[in-house]
PDB file of C-alpha atoms in Angstrom:
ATOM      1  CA  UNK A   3       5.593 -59.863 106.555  1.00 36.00           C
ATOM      2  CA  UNK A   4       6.806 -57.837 103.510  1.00 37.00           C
ATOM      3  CA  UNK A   5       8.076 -53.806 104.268  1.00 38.00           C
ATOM      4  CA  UNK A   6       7.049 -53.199 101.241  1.00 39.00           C
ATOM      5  CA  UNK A   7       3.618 -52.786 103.227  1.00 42.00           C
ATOM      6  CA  UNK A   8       5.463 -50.072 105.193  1.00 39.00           C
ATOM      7  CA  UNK A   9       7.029 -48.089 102.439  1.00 43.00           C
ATOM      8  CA  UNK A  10       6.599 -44.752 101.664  1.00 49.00           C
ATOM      9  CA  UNK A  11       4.782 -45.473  98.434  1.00 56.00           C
ATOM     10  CA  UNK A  12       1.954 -47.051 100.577  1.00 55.00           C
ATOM     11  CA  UNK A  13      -1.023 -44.673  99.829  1.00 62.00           C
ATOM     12  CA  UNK A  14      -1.670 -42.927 103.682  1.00 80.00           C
ATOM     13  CA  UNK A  15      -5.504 -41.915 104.351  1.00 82.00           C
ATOM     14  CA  UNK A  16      -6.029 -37.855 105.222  1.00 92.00           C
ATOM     15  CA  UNK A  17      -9.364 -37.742 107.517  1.00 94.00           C
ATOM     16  CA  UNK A  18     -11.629 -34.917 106.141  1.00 96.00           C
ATOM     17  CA  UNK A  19     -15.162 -33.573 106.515  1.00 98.00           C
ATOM     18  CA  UNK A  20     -18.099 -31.926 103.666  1.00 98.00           C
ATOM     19  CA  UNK A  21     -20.760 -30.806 103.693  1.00 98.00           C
ATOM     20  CA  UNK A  22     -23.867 -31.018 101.531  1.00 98.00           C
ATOM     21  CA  UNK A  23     -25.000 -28.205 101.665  1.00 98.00           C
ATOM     22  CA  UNK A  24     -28.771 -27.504 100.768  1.00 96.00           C
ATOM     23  CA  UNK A  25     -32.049 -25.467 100.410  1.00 94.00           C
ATOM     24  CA  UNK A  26     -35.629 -25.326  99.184  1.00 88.00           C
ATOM     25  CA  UNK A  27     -36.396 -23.342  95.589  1.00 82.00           C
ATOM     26  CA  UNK A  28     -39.472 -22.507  96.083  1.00 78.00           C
ATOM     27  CA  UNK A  29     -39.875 -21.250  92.475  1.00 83.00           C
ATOM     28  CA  UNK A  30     -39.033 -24.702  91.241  1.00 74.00           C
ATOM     29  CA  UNK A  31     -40.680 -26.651  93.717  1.00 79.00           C
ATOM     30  CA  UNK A  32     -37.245 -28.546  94.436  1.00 85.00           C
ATOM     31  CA  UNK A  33     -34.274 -28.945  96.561  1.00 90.00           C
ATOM     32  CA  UNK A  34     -30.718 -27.886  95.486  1.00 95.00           C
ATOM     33  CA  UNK A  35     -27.751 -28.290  96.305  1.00 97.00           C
ATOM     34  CA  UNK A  36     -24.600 -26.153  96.328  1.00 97.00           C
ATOM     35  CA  UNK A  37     -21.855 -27.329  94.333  1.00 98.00           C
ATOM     36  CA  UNK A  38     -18.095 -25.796  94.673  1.00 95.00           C
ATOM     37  CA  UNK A  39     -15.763 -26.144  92.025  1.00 91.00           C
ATOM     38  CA  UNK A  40     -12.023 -25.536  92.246  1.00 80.00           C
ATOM     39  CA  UNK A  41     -10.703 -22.880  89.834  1.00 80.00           C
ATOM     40  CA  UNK A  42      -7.345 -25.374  89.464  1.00 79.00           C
ATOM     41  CA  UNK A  43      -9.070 -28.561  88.785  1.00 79.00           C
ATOM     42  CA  UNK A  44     -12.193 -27.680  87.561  1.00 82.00           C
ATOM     43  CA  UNK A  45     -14.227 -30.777  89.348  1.00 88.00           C
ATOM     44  CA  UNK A  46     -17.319 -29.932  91.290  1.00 95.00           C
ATOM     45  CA  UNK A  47     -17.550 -31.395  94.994  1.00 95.00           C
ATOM     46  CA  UNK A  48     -18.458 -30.000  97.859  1.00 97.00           C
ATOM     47  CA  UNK A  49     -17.011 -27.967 100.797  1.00 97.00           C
ATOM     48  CA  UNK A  50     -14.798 -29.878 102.858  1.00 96.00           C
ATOM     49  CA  UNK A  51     -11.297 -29.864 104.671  1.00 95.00           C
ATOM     50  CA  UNK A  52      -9.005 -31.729 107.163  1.00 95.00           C
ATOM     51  CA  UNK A  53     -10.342 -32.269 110.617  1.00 96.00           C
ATOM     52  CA  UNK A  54      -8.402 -29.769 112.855  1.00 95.00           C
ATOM     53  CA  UNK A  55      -7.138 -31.062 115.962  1.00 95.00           C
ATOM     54  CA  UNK A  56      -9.919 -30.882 119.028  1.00 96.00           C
ATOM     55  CA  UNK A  57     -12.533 -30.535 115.946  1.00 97.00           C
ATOM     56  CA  UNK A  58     -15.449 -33.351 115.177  1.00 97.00           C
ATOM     57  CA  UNK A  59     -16.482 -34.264 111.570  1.00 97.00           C
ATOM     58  CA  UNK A  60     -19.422 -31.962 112.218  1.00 97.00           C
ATOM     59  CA  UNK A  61     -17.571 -28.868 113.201  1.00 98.00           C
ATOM     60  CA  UNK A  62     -15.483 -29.430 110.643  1.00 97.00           C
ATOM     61  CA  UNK A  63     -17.905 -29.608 107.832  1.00 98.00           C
ATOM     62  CA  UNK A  64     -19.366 -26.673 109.180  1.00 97.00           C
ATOM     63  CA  UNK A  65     -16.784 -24.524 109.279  1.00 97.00           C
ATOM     64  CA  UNK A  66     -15.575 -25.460 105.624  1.00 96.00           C
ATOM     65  CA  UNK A  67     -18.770 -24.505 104.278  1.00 97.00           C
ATOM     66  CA  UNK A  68     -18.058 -21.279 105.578  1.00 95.00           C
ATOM     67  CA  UNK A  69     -14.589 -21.169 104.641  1.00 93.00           C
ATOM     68  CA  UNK A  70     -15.186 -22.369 100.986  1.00 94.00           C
ATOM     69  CA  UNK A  71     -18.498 -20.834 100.402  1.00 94.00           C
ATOM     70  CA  UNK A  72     -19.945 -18.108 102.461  1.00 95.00           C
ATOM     71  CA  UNK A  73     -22.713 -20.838 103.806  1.00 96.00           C
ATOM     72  CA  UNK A  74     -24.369 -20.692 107.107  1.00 96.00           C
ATOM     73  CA  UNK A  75     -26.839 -23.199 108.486  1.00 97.00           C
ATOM     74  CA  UNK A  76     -28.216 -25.472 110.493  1.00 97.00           C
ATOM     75  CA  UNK A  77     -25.870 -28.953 110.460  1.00 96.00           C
ATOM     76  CA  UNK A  78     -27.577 -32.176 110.359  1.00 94.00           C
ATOM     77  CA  UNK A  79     -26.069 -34.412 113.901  1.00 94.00           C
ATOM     78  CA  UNK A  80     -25.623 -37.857 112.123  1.00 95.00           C
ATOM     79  CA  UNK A  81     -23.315 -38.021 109.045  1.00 96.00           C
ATOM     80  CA  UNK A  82     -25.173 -38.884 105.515  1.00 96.00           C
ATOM     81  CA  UNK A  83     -22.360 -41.060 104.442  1.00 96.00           C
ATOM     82  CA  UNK A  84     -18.789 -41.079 103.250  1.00 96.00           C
ATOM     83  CA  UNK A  85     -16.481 -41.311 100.384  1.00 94.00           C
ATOM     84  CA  UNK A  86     -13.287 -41.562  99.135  1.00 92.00           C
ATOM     85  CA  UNK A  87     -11.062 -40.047  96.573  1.00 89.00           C
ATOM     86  CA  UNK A  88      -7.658 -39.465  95.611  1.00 86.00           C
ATOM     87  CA  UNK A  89      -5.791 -36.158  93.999  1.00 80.00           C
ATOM     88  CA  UNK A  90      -3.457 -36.340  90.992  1.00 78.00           C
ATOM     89  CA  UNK A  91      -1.068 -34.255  93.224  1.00 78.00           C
ATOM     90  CA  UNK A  92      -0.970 -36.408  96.170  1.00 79.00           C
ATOM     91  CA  UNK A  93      -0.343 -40.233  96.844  1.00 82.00           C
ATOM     92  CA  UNK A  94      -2.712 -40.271  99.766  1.00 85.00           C
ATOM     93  CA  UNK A  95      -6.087 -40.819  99.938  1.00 90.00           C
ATOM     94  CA  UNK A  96      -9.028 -38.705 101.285  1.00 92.00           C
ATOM     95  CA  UNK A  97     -11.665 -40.164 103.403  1.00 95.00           C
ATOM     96  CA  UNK A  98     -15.073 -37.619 103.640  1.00 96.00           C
ATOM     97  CA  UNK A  99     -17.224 -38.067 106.202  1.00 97.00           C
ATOM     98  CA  UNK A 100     -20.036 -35.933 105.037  1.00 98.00           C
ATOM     99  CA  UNK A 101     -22.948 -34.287 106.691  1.00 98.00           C
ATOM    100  CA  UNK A 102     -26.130 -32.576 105.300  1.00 97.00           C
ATOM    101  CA  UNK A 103     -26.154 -28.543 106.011  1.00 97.00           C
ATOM    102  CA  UNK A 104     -29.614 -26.637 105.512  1.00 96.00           C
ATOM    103  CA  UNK A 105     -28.933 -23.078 104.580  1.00 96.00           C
ATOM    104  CA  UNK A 106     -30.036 -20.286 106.131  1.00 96.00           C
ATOM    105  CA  UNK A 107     -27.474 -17.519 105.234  1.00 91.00           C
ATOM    106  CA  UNK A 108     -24.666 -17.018 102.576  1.00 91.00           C
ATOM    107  CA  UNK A 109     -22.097 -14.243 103.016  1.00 90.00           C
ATOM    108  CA  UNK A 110     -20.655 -12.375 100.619  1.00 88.00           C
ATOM    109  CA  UNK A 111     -17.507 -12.411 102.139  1.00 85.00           C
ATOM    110  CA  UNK A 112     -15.968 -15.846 102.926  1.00 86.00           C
ATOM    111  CA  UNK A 113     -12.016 -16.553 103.214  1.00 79.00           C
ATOM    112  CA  UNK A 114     -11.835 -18.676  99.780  1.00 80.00           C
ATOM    113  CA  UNK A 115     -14.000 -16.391  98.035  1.00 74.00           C
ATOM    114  CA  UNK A 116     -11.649 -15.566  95.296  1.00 79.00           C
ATOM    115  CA  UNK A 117     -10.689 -19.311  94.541  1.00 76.00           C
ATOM    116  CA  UNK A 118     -13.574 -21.099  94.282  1.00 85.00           C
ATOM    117  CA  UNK A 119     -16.757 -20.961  91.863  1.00 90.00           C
ATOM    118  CA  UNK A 120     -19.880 -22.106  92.831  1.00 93.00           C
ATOM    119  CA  UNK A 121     -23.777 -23.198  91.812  1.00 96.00           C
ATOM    120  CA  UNK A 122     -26.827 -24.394  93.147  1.00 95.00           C
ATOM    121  CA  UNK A 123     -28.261 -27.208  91.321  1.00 96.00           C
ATOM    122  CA  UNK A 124     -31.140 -30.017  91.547  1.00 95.00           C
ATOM    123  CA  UNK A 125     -29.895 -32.708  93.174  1.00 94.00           C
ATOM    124  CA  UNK A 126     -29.813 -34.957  89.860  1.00 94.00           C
ATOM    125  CA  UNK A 127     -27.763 -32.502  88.800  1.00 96.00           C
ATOM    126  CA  UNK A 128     -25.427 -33.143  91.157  1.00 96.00           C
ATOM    127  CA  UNK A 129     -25.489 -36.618  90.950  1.00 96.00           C
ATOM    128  CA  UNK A 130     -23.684 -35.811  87.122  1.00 96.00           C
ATOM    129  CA  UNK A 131     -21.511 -33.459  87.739  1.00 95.00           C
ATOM    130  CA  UNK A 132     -19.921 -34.142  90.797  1.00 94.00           C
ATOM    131  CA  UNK A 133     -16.218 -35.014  90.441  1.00 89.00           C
ATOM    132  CA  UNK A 134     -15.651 -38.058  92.005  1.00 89.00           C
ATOM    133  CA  UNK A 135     -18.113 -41.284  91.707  1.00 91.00           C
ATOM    134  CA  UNK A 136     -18.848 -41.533  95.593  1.00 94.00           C
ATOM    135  CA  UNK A 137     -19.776 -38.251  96.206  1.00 95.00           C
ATOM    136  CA  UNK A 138     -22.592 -38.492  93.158  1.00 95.00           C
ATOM    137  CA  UNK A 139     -23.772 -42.152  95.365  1.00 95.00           C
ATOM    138  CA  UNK A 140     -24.652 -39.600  98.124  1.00 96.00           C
ATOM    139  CA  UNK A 141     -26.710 -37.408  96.322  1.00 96.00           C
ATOM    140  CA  UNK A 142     -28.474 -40.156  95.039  1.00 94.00           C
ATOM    141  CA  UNK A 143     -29.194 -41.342  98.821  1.00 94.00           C
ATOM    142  CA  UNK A 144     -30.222 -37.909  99.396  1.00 92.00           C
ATOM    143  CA  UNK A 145     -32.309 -38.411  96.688  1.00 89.00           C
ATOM    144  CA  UNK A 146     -33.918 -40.821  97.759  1.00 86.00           C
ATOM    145  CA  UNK A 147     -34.736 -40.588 101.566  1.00 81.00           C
ATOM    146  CA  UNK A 148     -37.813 -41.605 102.318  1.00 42.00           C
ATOM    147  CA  UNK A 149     -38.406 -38.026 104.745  1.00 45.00           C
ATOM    148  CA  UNK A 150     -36.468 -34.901 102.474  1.00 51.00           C
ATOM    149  CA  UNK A 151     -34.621 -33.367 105.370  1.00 50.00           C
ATOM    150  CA  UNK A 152     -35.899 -29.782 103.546  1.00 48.00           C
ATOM    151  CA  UNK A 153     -38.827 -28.057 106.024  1.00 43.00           C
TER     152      UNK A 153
END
């Protein structure tokens, strides 16, 4: 067997969790969904962030929607999916296990509040702009479940 398999340049995987996080416009007759965009970067995902020690994929999800974007809801048990992506700055790779988050509340005052922008948009729209080509394959099977998770 090769250590070249072994070496430091082998790409490591970082566990993370996101959340989609979502709500009804009534004025529109549609669901959105919020979209968080890094002030560095400038790519639009969604809130997400290493899985903490004692912490599930769900917790964790939940939390960074908090953390990155004020959100409060009501977290879906079962994951939607997952994806993968890699950073410019990093040779690891993320893996996203990503749950759907209904919205009840937004703060105001959130920890990342001065480093991150944010929108709500239809979900087709964030099938186009999201930054990485995954993450836009899971708005598109939001997209199309059969029962919308919105009430």
């Amino acid at each position: 067997m090769s250590m070249a398999l072994y070496s430091s340049e082998t790409p490591a995987f970082n566990w993370q969790a996101g959340a989609i996080c979502y709500r009804r416009n009534i004025q529109a007759g549609e669901m959105e969904v919020l979209l968080i965009g890094s002030l560095r970067t400038g790519l639009w995902g969604i809130p997400k962030g290493h899985i903490e020690s004692g912490e599930t994929a769900r917790e964790t999800a939940e939390r960074e929607a908090f953390e990155e974007a004020g959100i409060s809801g009501l977290i879906e048990k079962d994951a939607l999916g997952t994806f993968t992506y890699a950073k410019e700055t990093s040779p690891n790779r993320f893996h996203v296990t990503v749950h759907l988050l209904r919205v009840l509340s937004r703060s105001d005052d959130f920890p990342e509040d001065r480093i991150r922008k944010s929108k709500w948009v239809p979900v087709e729209m964030a099938m186009r702009e999201a930054g990485h080509p995954e993450l836009s394959d899971l708005f598109a099977r939001l997209l199309k479940q059969s029962e919308c998770p919105v009430h």
